[in-house]
mmCIF file of N, CA and C in Angstrom:
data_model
loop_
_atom_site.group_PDB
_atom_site.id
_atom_site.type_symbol
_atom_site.label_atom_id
_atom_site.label_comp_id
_atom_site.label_asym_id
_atom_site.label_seq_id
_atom_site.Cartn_x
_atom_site.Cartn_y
_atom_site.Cartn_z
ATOM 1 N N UNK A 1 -18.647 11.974 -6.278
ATOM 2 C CA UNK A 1 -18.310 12.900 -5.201
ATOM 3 C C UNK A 1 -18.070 12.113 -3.913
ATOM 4 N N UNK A 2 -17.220 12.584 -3.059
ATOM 5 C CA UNK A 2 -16.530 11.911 -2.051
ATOM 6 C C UNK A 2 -17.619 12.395 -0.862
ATOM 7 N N UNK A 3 -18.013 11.636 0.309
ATOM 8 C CA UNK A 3 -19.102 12.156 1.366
ATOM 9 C C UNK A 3 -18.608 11.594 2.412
ATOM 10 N N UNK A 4 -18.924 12.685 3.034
ATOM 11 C CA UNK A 4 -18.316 12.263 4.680
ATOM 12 C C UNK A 4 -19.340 11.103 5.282
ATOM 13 N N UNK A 5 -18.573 10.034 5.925
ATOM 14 C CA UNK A 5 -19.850 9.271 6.126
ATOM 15 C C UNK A 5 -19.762 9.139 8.052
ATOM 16 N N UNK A 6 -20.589 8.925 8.954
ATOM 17 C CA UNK A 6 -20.570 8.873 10.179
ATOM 18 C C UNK A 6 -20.335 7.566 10.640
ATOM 19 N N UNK A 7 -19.271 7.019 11.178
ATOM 20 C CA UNK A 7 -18.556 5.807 11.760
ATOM 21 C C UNK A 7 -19.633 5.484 12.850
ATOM 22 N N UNK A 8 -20.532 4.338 12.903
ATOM 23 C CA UNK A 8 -21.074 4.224 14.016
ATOM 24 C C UNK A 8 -20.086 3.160 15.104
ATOM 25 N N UNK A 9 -20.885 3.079 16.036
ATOM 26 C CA UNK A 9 -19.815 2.699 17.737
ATOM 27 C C UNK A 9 -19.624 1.317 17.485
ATOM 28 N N UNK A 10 -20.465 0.808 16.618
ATOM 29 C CA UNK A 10 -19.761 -0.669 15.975
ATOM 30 C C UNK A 10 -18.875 -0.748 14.948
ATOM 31 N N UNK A 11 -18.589 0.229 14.346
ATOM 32 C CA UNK A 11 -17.968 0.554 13.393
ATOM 33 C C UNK A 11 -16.110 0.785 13.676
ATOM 34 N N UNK A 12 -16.496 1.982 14.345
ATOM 35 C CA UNK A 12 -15.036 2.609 15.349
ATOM 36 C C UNK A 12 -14.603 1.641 15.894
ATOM 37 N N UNK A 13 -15.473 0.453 16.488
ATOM 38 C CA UNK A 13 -15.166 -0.588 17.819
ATOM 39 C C UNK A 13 -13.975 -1.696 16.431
ATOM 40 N N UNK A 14 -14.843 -2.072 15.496
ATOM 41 C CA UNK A 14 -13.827 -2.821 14.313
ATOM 42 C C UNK A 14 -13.041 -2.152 13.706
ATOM 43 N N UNK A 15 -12.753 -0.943 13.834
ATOM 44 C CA UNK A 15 -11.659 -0.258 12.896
ATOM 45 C C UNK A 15 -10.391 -0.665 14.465
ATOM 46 N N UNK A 16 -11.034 -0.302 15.435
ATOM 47 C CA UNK A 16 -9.754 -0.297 16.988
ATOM 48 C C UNK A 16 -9.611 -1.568 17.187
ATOM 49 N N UNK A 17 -9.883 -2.677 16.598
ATOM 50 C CA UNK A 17 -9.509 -3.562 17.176
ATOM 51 C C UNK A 17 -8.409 -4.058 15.606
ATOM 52 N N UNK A 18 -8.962 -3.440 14.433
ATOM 53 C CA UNK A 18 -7.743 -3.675 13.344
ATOM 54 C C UNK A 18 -6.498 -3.063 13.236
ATOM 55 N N UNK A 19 -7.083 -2.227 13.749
ATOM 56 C CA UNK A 19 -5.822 -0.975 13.988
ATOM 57 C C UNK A 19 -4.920 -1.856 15.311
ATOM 58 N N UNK A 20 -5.309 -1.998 16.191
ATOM 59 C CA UNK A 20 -4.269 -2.912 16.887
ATOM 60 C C UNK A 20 -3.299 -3.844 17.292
ATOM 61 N N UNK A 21 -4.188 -4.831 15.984
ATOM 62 C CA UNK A 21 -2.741 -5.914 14.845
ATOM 63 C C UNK A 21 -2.320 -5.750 14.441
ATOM 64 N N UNK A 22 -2.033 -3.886 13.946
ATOM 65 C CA UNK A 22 -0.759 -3.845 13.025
ATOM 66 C C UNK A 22 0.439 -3.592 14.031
ATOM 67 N N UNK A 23 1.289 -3.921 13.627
ATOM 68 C CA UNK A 23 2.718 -3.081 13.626
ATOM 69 C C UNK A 23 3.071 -1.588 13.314
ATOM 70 N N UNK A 24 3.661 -1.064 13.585
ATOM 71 C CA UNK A 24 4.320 0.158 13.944
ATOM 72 C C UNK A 24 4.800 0.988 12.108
ATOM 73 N N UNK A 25 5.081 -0.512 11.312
ATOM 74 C CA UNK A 25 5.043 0.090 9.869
ATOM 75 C C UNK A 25 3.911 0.096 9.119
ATOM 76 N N UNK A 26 3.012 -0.674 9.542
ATOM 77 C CA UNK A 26 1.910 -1.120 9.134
ATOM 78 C C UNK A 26 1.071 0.211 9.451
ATOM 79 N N UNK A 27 0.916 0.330 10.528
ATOM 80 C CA UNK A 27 0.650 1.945 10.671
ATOM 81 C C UNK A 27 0.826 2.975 10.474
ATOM 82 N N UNK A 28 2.066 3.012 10.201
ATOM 83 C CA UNK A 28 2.905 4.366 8.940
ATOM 84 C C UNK A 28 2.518 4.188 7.746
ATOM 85 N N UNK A 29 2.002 2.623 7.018
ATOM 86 C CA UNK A 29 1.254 2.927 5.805
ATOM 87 C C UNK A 29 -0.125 2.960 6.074
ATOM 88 N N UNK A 30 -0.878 2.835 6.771
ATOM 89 C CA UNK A 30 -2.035 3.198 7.092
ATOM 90 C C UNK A 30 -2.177 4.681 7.312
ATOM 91 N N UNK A 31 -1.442 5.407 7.898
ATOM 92 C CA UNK A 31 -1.650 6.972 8.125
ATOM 93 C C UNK A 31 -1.344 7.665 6.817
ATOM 94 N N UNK A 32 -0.357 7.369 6.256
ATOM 95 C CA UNK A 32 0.355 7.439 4.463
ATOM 96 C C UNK A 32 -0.521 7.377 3.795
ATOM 97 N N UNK A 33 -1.203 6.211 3.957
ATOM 98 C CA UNK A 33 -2.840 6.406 2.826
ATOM 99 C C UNK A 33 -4.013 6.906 3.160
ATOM 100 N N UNK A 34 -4.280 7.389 4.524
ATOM 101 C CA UNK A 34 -5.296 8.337 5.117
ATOM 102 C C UNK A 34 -5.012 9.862 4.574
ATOM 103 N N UNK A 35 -3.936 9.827 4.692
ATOM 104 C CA UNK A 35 -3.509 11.528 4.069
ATOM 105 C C UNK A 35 -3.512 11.405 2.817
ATOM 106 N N UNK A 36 -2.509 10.424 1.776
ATOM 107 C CA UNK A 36 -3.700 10.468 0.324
ATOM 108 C C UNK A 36 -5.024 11.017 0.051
ATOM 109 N N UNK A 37 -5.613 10.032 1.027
ATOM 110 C CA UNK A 37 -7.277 9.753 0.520
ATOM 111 C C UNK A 37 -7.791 11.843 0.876
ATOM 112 N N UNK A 38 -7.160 11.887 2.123
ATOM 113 C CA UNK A 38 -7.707 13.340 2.381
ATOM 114 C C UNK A 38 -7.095 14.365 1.460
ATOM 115 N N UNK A 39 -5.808 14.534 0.988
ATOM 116 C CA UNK A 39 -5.498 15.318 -0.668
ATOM 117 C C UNK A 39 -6.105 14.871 -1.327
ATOM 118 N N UNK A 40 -6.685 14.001 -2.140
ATOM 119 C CA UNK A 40 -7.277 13.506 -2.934
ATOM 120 C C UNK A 40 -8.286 14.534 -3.185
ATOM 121 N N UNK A 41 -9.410 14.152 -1.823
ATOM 122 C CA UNK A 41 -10.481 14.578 -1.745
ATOM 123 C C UNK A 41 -10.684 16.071 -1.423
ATOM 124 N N UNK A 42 -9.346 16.454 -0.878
ATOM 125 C CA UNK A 42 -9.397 18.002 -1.157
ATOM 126 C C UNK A 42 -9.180 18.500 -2.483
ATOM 127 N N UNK A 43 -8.511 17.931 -3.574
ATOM 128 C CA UNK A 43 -8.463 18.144 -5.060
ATOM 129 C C UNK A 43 -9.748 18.339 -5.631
ATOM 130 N N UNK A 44 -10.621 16.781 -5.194
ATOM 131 C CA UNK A 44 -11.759 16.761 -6.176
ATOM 132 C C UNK A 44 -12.748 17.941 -5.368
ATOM 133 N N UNK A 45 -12.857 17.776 -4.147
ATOM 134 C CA UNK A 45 -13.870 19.186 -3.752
ATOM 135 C C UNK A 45 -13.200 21.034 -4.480
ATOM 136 N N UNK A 46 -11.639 20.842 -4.388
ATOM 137 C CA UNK A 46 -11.447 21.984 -5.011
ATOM 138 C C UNK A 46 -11.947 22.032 -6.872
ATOM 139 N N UNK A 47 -11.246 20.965 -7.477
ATOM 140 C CA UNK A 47 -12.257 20.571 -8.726
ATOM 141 C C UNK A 47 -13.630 21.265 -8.708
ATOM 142 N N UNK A 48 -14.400 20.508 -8.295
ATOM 143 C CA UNK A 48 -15.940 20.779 -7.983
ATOM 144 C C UNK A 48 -16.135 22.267 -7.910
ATOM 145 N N UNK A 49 -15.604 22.791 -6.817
ATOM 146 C CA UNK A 49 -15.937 24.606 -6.819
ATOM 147 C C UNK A 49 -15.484 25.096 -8.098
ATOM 148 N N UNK A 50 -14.696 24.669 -8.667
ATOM 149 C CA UNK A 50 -13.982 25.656 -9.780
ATOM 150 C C UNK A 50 -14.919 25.819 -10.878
ATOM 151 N N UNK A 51 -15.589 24.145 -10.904
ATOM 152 C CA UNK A 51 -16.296 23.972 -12.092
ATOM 153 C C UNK A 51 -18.011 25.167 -11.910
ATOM 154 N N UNK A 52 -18.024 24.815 -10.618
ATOM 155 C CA UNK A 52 -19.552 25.695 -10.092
ATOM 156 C C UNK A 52 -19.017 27.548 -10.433
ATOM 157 N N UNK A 53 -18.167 27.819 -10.488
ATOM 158 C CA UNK A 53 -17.855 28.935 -10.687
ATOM 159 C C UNK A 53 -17.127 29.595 -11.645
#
């Protein structure tokens, strides 16, 4: 099961400073696979209810 996890302020601080070396395409596949990961995980949570019910 997929879990939301809480980014702490050291955390966010290394994601903004990776996020800043990319390029402009590099970031279009970075957002491209953020929205994957979030269908994904809306599948398997819809999965999950179906099976509970």
């Amino acid at each position: 099961m997929v879990q939301d996890k809480e980014l702490g302020s050291d955390n966010l601080e290394k994601l903004r400073r990776a996020l800043a070396g990319l390029d402009i395409c590099q970031l279009a596949l970075v957002l491209e696979f953020t929205e994957y990961l979030v269908r994904t995980q809306a599948r398997i949570e819809a999965i999950e209810k179906a099976k509970r019910n």
